[in-house]
Tab-separated table of C-alpha atoms in Angstrom:
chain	number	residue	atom	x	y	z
A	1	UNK	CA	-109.575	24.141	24.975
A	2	UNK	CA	-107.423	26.906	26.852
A	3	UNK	CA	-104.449	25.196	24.942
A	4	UNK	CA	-106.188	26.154	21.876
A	5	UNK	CA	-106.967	29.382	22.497
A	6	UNK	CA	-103.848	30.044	23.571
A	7	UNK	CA	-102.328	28.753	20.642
A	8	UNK	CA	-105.016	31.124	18.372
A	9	UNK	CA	-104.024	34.537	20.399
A	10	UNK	CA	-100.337	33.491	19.324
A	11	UNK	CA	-101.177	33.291	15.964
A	12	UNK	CA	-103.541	36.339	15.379
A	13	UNK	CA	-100.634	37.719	17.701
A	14	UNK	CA	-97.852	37.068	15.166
A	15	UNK	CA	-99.906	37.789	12.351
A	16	UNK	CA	-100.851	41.355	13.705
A	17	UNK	CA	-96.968	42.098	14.133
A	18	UNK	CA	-96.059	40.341	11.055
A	19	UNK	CA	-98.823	42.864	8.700
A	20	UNK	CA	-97.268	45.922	10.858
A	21	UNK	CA	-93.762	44.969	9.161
A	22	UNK	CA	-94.477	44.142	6.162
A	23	UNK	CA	-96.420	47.035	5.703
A	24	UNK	CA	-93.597	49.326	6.449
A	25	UNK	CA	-91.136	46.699	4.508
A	26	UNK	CA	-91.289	47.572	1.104
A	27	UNK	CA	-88.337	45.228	-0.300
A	28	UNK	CA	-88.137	41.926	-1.357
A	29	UNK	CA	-87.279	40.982	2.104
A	30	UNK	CA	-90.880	41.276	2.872
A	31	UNK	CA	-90.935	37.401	1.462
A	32	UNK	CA	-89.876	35.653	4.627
A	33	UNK	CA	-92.952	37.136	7.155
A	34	UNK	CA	-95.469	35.988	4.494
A	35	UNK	CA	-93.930	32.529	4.865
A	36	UNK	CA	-93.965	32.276	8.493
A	37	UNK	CA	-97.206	33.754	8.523
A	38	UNK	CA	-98.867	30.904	5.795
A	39	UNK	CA	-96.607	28.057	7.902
A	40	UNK	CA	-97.833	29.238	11.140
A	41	UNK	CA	-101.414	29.769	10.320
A	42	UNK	CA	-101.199	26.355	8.900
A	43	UNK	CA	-100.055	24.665	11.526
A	44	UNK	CA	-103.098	26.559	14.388
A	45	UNK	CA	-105.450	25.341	11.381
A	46	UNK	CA	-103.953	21.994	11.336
A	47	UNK	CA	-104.152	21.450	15.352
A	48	UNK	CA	-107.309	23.143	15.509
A	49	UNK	CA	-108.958	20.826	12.768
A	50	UNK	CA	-106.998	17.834	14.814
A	51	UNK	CA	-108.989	18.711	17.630
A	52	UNK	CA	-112.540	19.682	16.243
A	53	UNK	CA	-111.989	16.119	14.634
A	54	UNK	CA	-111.376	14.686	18.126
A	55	UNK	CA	-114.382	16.439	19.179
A	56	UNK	CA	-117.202	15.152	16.596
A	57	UNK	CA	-117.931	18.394	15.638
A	58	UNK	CA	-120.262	18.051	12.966
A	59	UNK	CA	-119.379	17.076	9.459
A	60	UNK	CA	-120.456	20.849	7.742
A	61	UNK	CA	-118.415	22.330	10.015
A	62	UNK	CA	-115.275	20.121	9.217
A	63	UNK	CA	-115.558	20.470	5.824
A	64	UNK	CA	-115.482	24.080	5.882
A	65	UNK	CA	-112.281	23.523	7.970
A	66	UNK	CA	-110.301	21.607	6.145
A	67	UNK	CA	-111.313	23.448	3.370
A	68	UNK	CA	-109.626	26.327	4.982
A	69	UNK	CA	-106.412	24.238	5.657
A	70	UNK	CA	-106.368	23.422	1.863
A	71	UNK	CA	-106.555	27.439	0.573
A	72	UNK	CA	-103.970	28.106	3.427
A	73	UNK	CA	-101.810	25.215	1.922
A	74	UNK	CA	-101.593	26.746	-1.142
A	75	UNK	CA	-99.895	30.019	-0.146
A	76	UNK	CA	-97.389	27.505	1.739
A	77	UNK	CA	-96.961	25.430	-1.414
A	78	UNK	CA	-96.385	28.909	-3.307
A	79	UNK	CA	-93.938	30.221	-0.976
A	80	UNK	CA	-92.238	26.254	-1.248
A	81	UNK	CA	-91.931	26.611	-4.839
A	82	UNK	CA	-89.660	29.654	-4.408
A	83	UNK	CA	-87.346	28.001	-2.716
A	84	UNK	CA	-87.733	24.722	-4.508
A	85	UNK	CA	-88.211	25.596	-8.022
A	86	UNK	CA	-87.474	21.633	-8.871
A	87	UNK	CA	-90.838	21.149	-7.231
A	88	UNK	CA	-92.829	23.312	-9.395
A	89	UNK	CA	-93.948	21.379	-11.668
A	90	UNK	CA	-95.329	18.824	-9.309
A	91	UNK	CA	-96.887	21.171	-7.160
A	92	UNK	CA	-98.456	23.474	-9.961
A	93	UNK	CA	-100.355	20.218	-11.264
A	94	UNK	CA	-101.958	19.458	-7.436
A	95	UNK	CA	-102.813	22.776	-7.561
A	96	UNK	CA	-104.620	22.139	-10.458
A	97	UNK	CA	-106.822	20.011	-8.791
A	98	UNK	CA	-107.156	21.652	-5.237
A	99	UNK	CA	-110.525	22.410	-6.400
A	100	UNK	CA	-111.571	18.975	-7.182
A	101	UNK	CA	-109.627	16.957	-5.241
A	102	UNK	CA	-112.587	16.991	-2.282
A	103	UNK	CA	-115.087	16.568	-5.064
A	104	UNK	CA	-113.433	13.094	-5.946
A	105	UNK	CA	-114.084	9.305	-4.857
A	106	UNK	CA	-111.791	8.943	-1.633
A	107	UNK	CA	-110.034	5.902	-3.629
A	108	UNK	CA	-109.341	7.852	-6.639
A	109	UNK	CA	-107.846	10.425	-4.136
A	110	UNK	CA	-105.753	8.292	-2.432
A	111	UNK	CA	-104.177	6.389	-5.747
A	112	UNK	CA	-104.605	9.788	-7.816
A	113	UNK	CA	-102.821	12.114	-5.325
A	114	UNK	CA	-101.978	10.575	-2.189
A	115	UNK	CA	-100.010	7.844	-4.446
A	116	UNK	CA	-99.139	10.229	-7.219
A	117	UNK	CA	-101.836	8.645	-9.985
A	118	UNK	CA	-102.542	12.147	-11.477
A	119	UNK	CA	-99.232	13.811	-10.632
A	120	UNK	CA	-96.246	14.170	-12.505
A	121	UNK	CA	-92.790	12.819	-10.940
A	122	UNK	CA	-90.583	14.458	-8.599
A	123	UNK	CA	-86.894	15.354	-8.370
A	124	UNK	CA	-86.575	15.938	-4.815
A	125	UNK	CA	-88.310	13.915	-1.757
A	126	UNK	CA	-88.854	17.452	-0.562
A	127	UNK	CA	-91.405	18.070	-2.828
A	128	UNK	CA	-93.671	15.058	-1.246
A	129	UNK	CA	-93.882	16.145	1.822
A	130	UNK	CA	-95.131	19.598	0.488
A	131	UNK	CA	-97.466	17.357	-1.280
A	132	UNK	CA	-99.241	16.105	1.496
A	133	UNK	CA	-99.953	19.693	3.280
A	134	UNK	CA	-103.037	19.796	0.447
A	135	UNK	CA	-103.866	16.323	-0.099
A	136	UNK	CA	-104.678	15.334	3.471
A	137	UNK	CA	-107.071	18.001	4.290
A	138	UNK	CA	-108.423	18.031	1.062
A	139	UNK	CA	-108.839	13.734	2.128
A	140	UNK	CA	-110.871	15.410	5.117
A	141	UNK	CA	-113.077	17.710	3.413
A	142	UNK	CA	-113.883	14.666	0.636
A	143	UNK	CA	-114.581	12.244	3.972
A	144	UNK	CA	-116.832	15.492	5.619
A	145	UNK	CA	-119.075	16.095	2.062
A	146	UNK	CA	-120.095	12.325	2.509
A	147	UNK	CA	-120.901	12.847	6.013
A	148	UNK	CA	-119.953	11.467	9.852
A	149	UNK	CA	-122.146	8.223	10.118
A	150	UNK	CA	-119.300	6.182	11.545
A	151	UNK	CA	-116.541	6.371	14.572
A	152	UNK	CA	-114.789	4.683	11.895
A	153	UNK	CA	-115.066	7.650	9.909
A	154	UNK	CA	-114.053	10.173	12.311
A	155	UNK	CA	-110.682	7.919	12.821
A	156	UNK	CA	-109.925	7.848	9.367
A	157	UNK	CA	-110.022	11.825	9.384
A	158	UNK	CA	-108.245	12.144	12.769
A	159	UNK	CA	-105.415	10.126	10.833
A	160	UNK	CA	-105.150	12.157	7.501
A	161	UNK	CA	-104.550	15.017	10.125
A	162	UNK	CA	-101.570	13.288	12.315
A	163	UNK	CA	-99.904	12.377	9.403
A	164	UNK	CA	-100.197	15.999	7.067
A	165	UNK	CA	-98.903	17.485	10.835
A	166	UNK	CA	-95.938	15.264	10.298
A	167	UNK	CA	-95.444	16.296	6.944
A	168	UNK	CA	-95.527	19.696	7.968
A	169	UNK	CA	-92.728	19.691	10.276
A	170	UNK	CA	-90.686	18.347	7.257
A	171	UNK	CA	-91.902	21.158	5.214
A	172	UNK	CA	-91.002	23.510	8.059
A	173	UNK	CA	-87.398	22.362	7.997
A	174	UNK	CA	-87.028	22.557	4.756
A	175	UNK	CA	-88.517	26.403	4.976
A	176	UNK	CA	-86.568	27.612	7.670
């Protein structure tokens, strides 16, 4: 919990330095804070969800979460695109369907998106792991709208989060 907390404070801390800057930054420059403000705010949304997850919170207040983690995987996927424009056409189309994505049955997300079904094909493995930073939480909020009835459940949301966490170091490599 103190981990946690310690972990938010860092975040709003960076964030409140971050808005400072770029608010006195008025060149292009200004680029690079807004990414490592949308990577780090994903990743305390990420761990935070991870943990709420472990917790059993309850299946509303998940959703709402990883809803959260999807809109703030967008303004990483954005920021991705400018520096791999070869991924824009891929990641344009899942944007396309952020909005429904959670809406969908969980197999036609997993062979639609997690699989690439609905998706048009990449040039760069790059662009998969970007991918995934939408796709799993979006996995999450699909599994919350049906609703926690089963550990079994709960596991199979705890692992859509380990694995988008592993993407995201990927993603932050290739960032950085």
């Amino acid at each position: 919990m103190y981990k946690q907390l310690g972990i938010a404070c860092a975040a709003l801390a960076l964030f409140a330095c971050s808005e400072k800057e770029s608010a006195q930054t008025t060149q292009p420059q200004a680029k690079a804070p807004v990414t490592e403000n949308a990577l780090s705010q994903y990743k305390t949304q990420a761990k935070a969800l991870l943990a709420n997850i472990r917790e059993q919170k309850p299946a509303s207040e998940l959703e709402k979460e990883s809803a959260n983690l999807v809109a703030t995987s967008r303004s990483v996927l954005s920021d991705f695109v400018t520096k791999y424009p070869q991924c824009k056409d891929y990641l344009d189309a899942l944007d396309k369907a952020a909005d429904l994505i959670p809406s969908l049955p969980l197999e036609e997300i997993e062979s639609g998106y997690h699989e690439d079904g609905k998706l048009p094909k990449y040039s760069d493995p790059v662009c998969y792991h970007a991918k995934d930073l939408l796709v799993h939480p979006a996995t999450v909020q699909a599994i919350a709208k049906l609703g926690f009835t089963e550990n079994a459940q709960y596991q199979d949301a705890e692992l859509e989060i380990v694995e988008v966490i592993a993407h995201f170091d990927q993603v932050e490599r290739a960032l950085n």
